[in-house]
Short mmCIF file of C-alpha atoms in Angstrom, two decimals:
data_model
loop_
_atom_site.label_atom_id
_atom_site.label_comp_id
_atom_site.label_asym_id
_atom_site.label_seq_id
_atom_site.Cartn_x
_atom_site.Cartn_y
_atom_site.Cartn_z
CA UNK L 202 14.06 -44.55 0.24
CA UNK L 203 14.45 -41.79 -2.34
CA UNK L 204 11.91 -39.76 -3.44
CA UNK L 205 10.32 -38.44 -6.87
CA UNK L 206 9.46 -34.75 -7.18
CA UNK L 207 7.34 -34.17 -9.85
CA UNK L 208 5.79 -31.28 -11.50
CA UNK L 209 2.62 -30.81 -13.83
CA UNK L 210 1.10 -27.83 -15.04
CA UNK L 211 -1.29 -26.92 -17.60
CA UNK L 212 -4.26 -25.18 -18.66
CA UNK L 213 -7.22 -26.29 -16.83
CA UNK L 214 -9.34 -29.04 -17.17
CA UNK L 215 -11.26 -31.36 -15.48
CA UNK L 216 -9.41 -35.09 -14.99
CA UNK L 217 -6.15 -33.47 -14.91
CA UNK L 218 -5.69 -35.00 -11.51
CA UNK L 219 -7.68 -38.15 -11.87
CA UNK L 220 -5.30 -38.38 -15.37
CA UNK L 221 -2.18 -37.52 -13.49
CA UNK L 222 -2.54 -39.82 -10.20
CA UNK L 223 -4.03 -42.71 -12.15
CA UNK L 224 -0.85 -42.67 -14.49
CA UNK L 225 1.26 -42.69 -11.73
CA UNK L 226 -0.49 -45.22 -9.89
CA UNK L 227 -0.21 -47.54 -12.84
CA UNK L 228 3.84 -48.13 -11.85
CA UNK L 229 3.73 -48.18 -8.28
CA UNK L 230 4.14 -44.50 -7.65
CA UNK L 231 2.67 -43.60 -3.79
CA UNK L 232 1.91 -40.47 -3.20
CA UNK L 233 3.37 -38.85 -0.08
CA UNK L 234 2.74 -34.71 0.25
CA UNK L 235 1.43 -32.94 -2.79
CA UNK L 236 0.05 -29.22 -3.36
CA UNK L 237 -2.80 -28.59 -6.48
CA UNK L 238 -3.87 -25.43 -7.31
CA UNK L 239 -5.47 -23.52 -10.13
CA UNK L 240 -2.99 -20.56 -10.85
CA UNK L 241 -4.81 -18.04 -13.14
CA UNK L 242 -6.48 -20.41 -15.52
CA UNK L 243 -3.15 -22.68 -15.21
CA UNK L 244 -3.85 -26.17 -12.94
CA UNK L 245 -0.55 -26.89 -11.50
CA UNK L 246 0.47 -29.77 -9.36
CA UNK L 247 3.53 -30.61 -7.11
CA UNK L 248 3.79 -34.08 -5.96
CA UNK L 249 6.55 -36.27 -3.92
CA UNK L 250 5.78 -39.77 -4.16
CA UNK L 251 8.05 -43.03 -3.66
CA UNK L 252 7.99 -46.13 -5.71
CA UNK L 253 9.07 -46.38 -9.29
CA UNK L 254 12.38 -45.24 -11.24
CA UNK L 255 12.38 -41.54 -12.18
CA UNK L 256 12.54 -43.12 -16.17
CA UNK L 257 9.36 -45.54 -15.25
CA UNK L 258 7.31 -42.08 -14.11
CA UNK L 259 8.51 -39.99 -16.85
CA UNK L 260 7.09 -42.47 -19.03
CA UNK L 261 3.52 -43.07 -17.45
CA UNK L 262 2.95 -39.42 -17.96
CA UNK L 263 4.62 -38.77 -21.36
CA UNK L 264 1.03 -39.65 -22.90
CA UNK L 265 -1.16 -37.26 -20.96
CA UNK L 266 -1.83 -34.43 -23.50
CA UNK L 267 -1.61 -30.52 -22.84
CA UNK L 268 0.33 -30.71 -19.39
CA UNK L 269 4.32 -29.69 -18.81
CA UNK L 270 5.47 -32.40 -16.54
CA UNK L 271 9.62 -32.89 -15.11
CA UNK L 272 10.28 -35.74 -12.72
CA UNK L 273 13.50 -36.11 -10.77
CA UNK L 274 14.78 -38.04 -8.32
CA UNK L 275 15.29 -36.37 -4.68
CA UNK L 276 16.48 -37.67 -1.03
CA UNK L 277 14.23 -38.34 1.04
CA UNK L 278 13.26 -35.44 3.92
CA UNK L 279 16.24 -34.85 6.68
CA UNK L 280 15.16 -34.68 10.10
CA UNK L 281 16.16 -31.18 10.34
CA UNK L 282 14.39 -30.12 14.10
CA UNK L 283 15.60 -26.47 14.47
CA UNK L 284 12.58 -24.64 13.05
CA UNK L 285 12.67 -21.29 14.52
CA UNK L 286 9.70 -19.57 15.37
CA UNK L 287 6.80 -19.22 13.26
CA UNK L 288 5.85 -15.79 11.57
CA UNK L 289 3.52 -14.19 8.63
CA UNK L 290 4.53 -11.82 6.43
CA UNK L 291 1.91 -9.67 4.81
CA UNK L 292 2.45 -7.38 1.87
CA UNK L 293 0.15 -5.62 -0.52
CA UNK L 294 0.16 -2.83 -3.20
CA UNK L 295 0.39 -1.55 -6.06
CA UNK L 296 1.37 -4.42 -8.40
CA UNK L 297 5.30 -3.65 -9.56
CA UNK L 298 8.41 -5.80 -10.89
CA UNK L 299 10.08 -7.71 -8.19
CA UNK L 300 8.42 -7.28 -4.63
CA UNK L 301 8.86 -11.16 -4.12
CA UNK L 302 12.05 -11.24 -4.97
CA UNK L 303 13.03 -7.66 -2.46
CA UNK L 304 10.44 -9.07 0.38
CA UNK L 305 12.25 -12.79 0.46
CA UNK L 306 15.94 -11.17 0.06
CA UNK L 307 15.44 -9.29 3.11
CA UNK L 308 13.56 -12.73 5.14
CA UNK L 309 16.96 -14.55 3.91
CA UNK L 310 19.57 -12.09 5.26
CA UNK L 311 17.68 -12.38 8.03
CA UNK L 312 18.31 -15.96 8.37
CA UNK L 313 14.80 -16.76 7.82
CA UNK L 314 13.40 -19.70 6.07
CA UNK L 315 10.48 -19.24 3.74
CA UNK L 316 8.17 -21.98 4.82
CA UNK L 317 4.96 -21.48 2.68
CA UNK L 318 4.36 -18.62 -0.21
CA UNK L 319 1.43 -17.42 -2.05
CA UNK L 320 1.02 -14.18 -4.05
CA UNK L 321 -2.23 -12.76 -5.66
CA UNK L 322 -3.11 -10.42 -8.05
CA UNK L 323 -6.12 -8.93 -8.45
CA UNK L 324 -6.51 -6.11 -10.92
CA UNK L 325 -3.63 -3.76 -9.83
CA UNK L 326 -3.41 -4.93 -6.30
CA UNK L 327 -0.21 -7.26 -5.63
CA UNK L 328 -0.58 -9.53 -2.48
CA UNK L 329 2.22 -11.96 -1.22
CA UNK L 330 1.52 -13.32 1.95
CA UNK L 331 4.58 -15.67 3.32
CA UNK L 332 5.01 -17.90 6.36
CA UNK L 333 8.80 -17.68 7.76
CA UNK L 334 10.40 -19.74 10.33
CA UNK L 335 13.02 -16.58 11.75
CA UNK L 336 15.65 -17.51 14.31
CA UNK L 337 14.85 -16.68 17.87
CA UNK L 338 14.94 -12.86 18.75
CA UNK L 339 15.13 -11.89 15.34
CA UNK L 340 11.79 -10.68 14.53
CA UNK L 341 11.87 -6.75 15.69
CA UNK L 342 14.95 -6.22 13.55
CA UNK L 343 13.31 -7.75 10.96
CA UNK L 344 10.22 -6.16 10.73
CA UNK L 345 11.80 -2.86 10.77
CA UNK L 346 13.98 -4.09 8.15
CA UNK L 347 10.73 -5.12 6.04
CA UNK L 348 9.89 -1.67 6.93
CA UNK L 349 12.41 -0.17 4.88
CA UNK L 350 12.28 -2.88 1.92
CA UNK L 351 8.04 -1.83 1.74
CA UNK L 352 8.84 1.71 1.92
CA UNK L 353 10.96 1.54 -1.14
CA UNK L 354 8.70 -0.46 -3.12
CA UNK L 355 5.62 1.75 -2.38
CA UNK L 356 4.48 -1.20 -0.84
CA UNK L 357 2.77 -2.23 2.83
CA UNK L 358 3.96 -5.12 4.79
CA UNK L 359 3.40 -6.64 8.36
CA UNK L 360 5.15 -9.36 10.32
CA UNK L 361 3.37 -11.09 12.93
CA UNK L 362 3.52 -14.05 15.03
CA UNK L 363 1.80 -16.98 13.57
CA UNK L 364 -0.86 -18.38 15.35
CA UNK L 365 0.51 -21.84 17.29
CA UNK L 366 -1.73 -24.58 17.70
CA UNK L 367 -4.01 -24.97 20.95
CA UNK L 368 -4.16 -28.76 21.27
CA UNK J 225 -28.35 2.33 25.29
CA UNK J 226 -29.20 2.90 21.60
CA UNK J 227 -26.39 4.88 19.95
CA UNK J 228 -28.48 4.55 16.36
CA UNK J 229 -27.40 7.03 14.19
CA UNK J 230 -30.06 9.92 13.66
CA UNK J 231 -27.87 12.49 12.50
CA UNK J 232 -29.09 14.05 8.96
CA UNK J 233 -28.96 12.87 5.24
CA UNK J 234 -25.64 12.38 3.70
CA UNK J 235 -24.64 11.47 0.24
CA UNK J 236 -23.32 8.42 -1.62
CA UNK J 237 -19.50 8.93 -1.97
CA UNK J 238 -17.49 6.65 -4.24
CA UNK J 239 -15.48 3.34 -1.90
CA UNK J 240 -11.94 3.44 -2.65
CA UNK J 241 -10.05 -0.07 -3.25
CA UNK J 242 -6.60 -1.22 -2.89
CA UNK J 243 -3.98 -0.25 -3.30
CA UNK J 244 -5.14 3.06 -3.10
CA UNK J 245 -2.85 4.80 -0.47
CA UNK J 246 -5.43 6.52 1.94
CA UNK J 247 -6.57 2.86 2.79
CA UNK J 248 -2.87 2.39 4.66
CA UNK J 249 -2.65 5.63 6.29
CA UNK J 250 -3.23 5.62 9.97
CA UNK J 251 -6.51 8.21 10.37
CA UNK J 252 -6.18 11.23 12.11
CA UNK J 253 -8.76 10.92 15.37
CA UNK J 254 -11.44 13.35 14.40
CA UNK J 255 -13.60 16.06 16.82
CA UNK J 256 -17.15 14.53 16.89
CA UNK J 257 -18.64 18.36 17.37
CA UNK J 258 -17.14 19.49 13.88
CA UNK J 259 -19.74 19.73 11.17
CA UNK J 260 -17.83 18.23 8.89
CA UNK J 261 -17.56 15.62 10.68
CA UNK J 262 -21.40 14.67 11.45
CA UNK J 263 -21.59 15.24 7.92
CA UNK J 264 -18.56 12.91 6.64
CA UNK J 265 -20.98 9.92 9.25
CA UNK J 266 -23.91 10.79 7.88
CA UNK J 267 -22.55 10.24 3.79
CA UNK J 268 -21.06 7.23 5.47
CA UNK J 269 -24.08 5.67 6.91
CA UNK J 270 -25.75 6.86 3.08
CA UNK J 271 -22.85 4.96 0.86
CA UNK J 272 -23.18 2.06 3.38
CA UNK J 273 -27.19 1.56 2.84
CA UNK J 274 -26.77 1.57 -0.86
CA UNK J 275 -24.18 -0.66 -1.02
CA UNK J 276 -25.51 -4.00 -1.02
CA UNK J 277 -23.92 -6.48 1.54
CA UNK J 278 -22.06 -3.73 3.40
CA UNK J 279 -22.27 -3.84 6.87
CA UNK J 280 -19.63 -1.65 7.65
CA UNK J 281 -17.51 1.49 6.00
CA UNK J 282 -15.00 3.35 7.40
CA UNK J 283 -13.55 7.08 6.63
CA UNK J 284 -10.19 6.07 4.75
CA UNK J 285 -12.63 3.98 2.34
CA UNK J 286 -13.67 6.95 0.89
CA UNK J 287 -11.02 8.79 0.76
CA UNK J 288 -10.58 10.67 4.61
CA UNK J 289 -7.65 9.24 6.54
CA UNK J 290 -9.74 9.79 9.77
CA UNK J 291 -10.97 7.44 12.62
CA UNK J 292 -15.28 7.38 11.97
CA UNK J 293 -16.62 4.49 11.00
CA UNK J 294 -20.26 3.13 10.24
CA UNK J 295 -21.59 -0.10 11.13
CA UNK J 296 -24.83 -1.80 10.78
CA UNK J 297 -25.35 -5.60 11.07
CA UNK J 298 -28.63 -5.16 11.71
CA UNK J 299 -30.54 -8.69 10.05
CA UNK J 300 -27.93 -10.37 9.53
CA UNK J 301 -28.32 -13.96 9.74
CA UNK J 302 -24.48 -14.01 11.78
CA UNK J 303 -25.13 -11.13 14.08
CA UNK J 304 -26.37 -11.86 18.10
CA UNK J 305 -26.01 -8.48 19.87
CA UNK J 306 -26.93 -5.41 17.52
CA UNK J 307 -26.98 -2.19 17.88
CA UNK J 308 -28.69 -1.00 14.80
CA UNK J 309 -26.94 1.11 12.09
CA UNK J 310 -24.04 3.98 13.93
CA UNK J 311 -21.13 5.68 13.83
CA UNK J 312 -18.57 6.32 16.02
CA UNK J 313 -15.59 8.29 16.67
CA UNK J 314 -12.16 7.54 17.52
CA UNK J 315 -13.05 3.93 18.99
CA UNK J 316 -10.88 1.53 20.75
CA UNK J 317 -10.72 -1.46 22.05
CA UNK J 318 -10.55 -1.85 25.70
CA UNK J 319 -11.31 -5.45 26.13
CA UNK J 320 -11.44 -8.83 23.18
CA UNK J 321 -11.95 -12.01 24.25
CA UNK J 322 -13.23 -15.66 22.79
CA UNK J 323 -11.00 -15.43 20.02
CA UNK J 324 -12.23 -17.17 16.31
CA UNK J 325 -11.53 -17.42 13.24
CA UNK J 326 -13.58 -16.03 10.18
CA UNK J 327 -13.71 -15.78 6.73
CA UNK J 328 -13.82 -11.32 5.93
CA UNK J 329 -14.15 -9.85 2.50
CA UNK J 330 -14.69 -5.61 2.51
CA UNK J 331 -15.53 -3.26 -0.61
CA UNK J 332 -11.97 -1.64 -0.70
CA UNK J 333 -10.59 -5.41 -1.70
CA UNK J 334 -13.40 -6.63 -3.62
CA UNK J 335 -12.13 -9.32 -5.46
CA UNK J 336 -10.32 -11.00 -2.29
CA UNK J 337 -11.67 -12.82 0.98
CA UNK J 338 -9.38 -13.71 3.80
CA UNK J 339 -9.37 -16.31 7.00
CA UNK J 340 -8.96 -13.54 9.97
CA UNK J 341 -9.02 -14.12 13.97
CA UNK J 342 -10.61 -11.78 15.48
CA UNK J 343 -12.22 -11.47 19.19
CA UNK J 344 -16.02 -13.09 19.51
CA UNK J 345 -16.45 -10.26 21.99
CA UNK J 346 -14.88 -6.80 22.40
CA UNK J 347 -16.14 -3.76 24.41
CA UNK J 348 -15.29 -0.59 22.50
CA UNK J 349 -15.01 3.06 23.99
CA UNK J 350 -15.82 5.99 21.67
CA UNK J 351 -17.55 9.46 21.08
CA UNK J 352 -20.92 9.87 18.89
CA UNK J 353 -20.60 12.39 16.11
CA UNK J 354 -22.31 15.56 16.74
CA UNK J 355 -23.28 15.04 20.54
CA UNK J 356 -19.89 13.80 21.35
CA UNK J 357 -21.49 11.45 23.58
CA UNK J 358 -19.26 9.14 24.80
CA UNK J 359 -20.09 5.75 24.76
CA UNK J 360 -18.80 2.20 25.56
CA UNK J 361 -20.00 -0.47 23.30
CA UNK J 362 -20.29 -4.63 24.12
CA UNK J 363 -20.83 -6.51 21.49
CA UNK J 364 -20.31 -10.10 20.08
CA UNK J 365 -20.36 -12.64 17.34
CA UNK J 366 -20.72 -10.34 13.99
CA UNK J 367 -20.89 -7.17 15.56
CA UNK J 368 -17.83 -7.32 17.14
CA UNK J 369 -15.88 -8.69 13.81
CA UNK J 370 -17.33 -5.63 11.81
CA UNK J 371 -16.21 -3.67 14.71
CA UNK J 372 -12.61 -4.78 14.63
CA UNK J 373 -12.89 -4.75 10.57
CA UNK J 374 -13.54 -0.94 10.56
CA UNK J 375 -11.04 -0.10 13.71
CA UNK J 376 -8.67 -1.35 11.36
CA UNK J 377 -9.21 0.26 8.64
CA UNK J 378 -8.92 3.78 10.81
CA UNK J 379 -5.89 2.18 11.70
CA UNK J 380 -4.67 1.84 8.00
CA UNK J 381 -4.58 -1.89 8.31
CA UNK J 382 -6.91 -4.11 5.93
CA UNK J 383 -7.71 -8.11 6.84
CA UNK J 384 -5.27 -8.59 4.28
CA UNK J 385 -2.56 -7.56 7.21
CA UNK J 386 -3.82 -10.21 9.48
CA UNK J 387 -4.77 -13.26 7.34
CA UNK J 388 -3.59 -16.42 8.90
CA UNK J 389 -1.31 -17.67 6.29
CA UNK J 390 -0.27 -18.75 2.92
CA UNK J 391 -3.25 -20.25 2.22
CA UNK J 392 -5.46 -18.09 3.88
CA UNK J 393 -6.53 -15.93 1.00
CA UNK J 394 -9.15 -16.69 -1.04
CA UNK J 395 -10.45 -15.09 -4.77
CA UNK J 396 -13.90 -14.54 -4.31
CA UNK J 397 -16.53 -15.86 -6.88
CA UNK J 398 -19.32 -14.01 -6.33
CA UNK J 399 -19.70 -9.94 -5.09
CA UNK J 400 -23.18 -9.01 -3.73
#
């Protein structure tokens, strides 16, 4: 069955998400995965959900004032198995233009796949703190690579195994 | 053993926050005999009494990229073992077991906390400032988080090198 990816984000409030999820109840729209977060003052939501047309969605939330919100239609998730192995990737420093975008380049030449992202800043100190899946064997190169990358942005970063589950 | 510190008075020195660059340089090990040394613990064990909350400081906090760190968890409701409030010199681990996750904060990133594993027990060798004693410290539970907390920062690493994940970081609502 296909899938609806849909985005809201606006400045926070209280009932966004009752507003939001009620709305989208209202045509049929189950909720599947979703992320909510508050994002300096902004509440932003990512949902998938299956159910109603992209048009019926777009229209159950056209009313709800003060939030952005886009809806489109996706495939559903392929079974893709080959994962890689699990790492973090820890940077922080001095807050400067485009330290996501050199950290992830070098992840992707890498052949890594950026799983999970979240970045902080908190007066002038910049944290981004990734989870990559990197192929097998790949991790020394990288991190030495990362290295390099943090060295020119006057940055630190570490690479580490993630933890794997016990049970 | 005690190892509580009973070296003389020091003086408050300003803590240092991130990204300030002494905080990621890997400290220099230090000789525990050299005055300057017993006098660097002794302003560390001062700034860490008047800084409410602190149970631990370390050199490159205040500015010295050097392995000395103080520690006192004395009273605190998560501490088992204690060994009051000391400092030691160019520690290491030599054994960490019963590994656990934890929530850690630290003065240097005040506005951030962080899920971190660290070892529920560790035995730590090191030298006392001023005698030079060397000593080998077991510890659990708090003790031995605040332990690995401050290693790490002599080691130019802060919890924000070793949080779990993505989601691990937290912005903290309230400082002490």
């Amino acid at each position: 069955m296909d899938e609806l990816a849909i985005t809201v984000i606006g400045p926070d409030r209280t009932s966004i998400v009752a507003d939001v999820t009620e709305a989208l109840a209202g045509v049929g729209a189950n909720l599947t995965d979703s992320t909510m977060t508050r994002l300096r003052g902004h509440f932003t939501m990512t949902l998938i959900c299956t159910g109603p047309s992209a048009s019926a969605a777009e229209e159950a939330l056209a009313p709800l004032e003060g939030v952005v919100t886009s809806v489109r239609s996706v495939s559903a998730e392929s079974d893709k198995t080959d994962k890689g192995e699990p790492y973090v990737v820890s940077v922080h420093g001095a807050d400067r233009l485009g330290i996501v975008a050199a950290v992830t380049r070098v992840v992707a030449a890498a052949g890594g796949n950026i799983t999970d992202l979240s970045t902080r800043l908190s007066g002038s100190l910049y944290v981004l703190i990734a989870e990559v899946d990197l192929p097998g064997g790949s991790a020394d190169e990288l991190a030495e690579q990362l290295a390099v990358a943090a060295a020119e942005l006057g940055v630190e970063v570490t690479l580490r195994r993630a933890e794997s589950e016990i049970l | 053993m005690t190892i509580t510190w009973d070296g003389p008075q020091g003086k408050i020195l300003p803590v240092l926050t991130a990204p300030d660059t002494v905080l990621s340089t890997v400290g220099d090990e230090v000789d525990p005999a050299d005055p300057a040394v017993v006098q660097l613990a002794a302003d560390l064990v001062a700034t860490m009494r008047v800084s409410p909350g602190c149970v631990g400081l370390a050199a490159p906090q205040v500015g010295v990229g050097a392995q000395l760190f103080a520690v006192d968890v004395t009273g605190h409701p998560k501490a088992a073992t204690t060994h009051g409030a000391f400092v030691l010199c160019n520690a290491k681990i030599i054994e960490a077991s019963r590994w656990k996750a934890g929530r850690e904060g630290c003065m240097s990133v005040p506005d951030l906390t962080g899920d971190v594993k660290r070892a529920g027990r560790v035995v730590v060798a090191a030298t006392l400032p001023g005698s030079g004693e060397e000593v080998t410290v077991t510890t659990d539970a708090f003790e031995a988080r605040a332990l690995q907390h401050e290693i790490d920062h002599c080691a130019g690493k802060l919890f924000l090198d070793r949080v779990a994940g993505a989601h691990a970081i937290y912005q903290r609502k309230v400082y002490l």
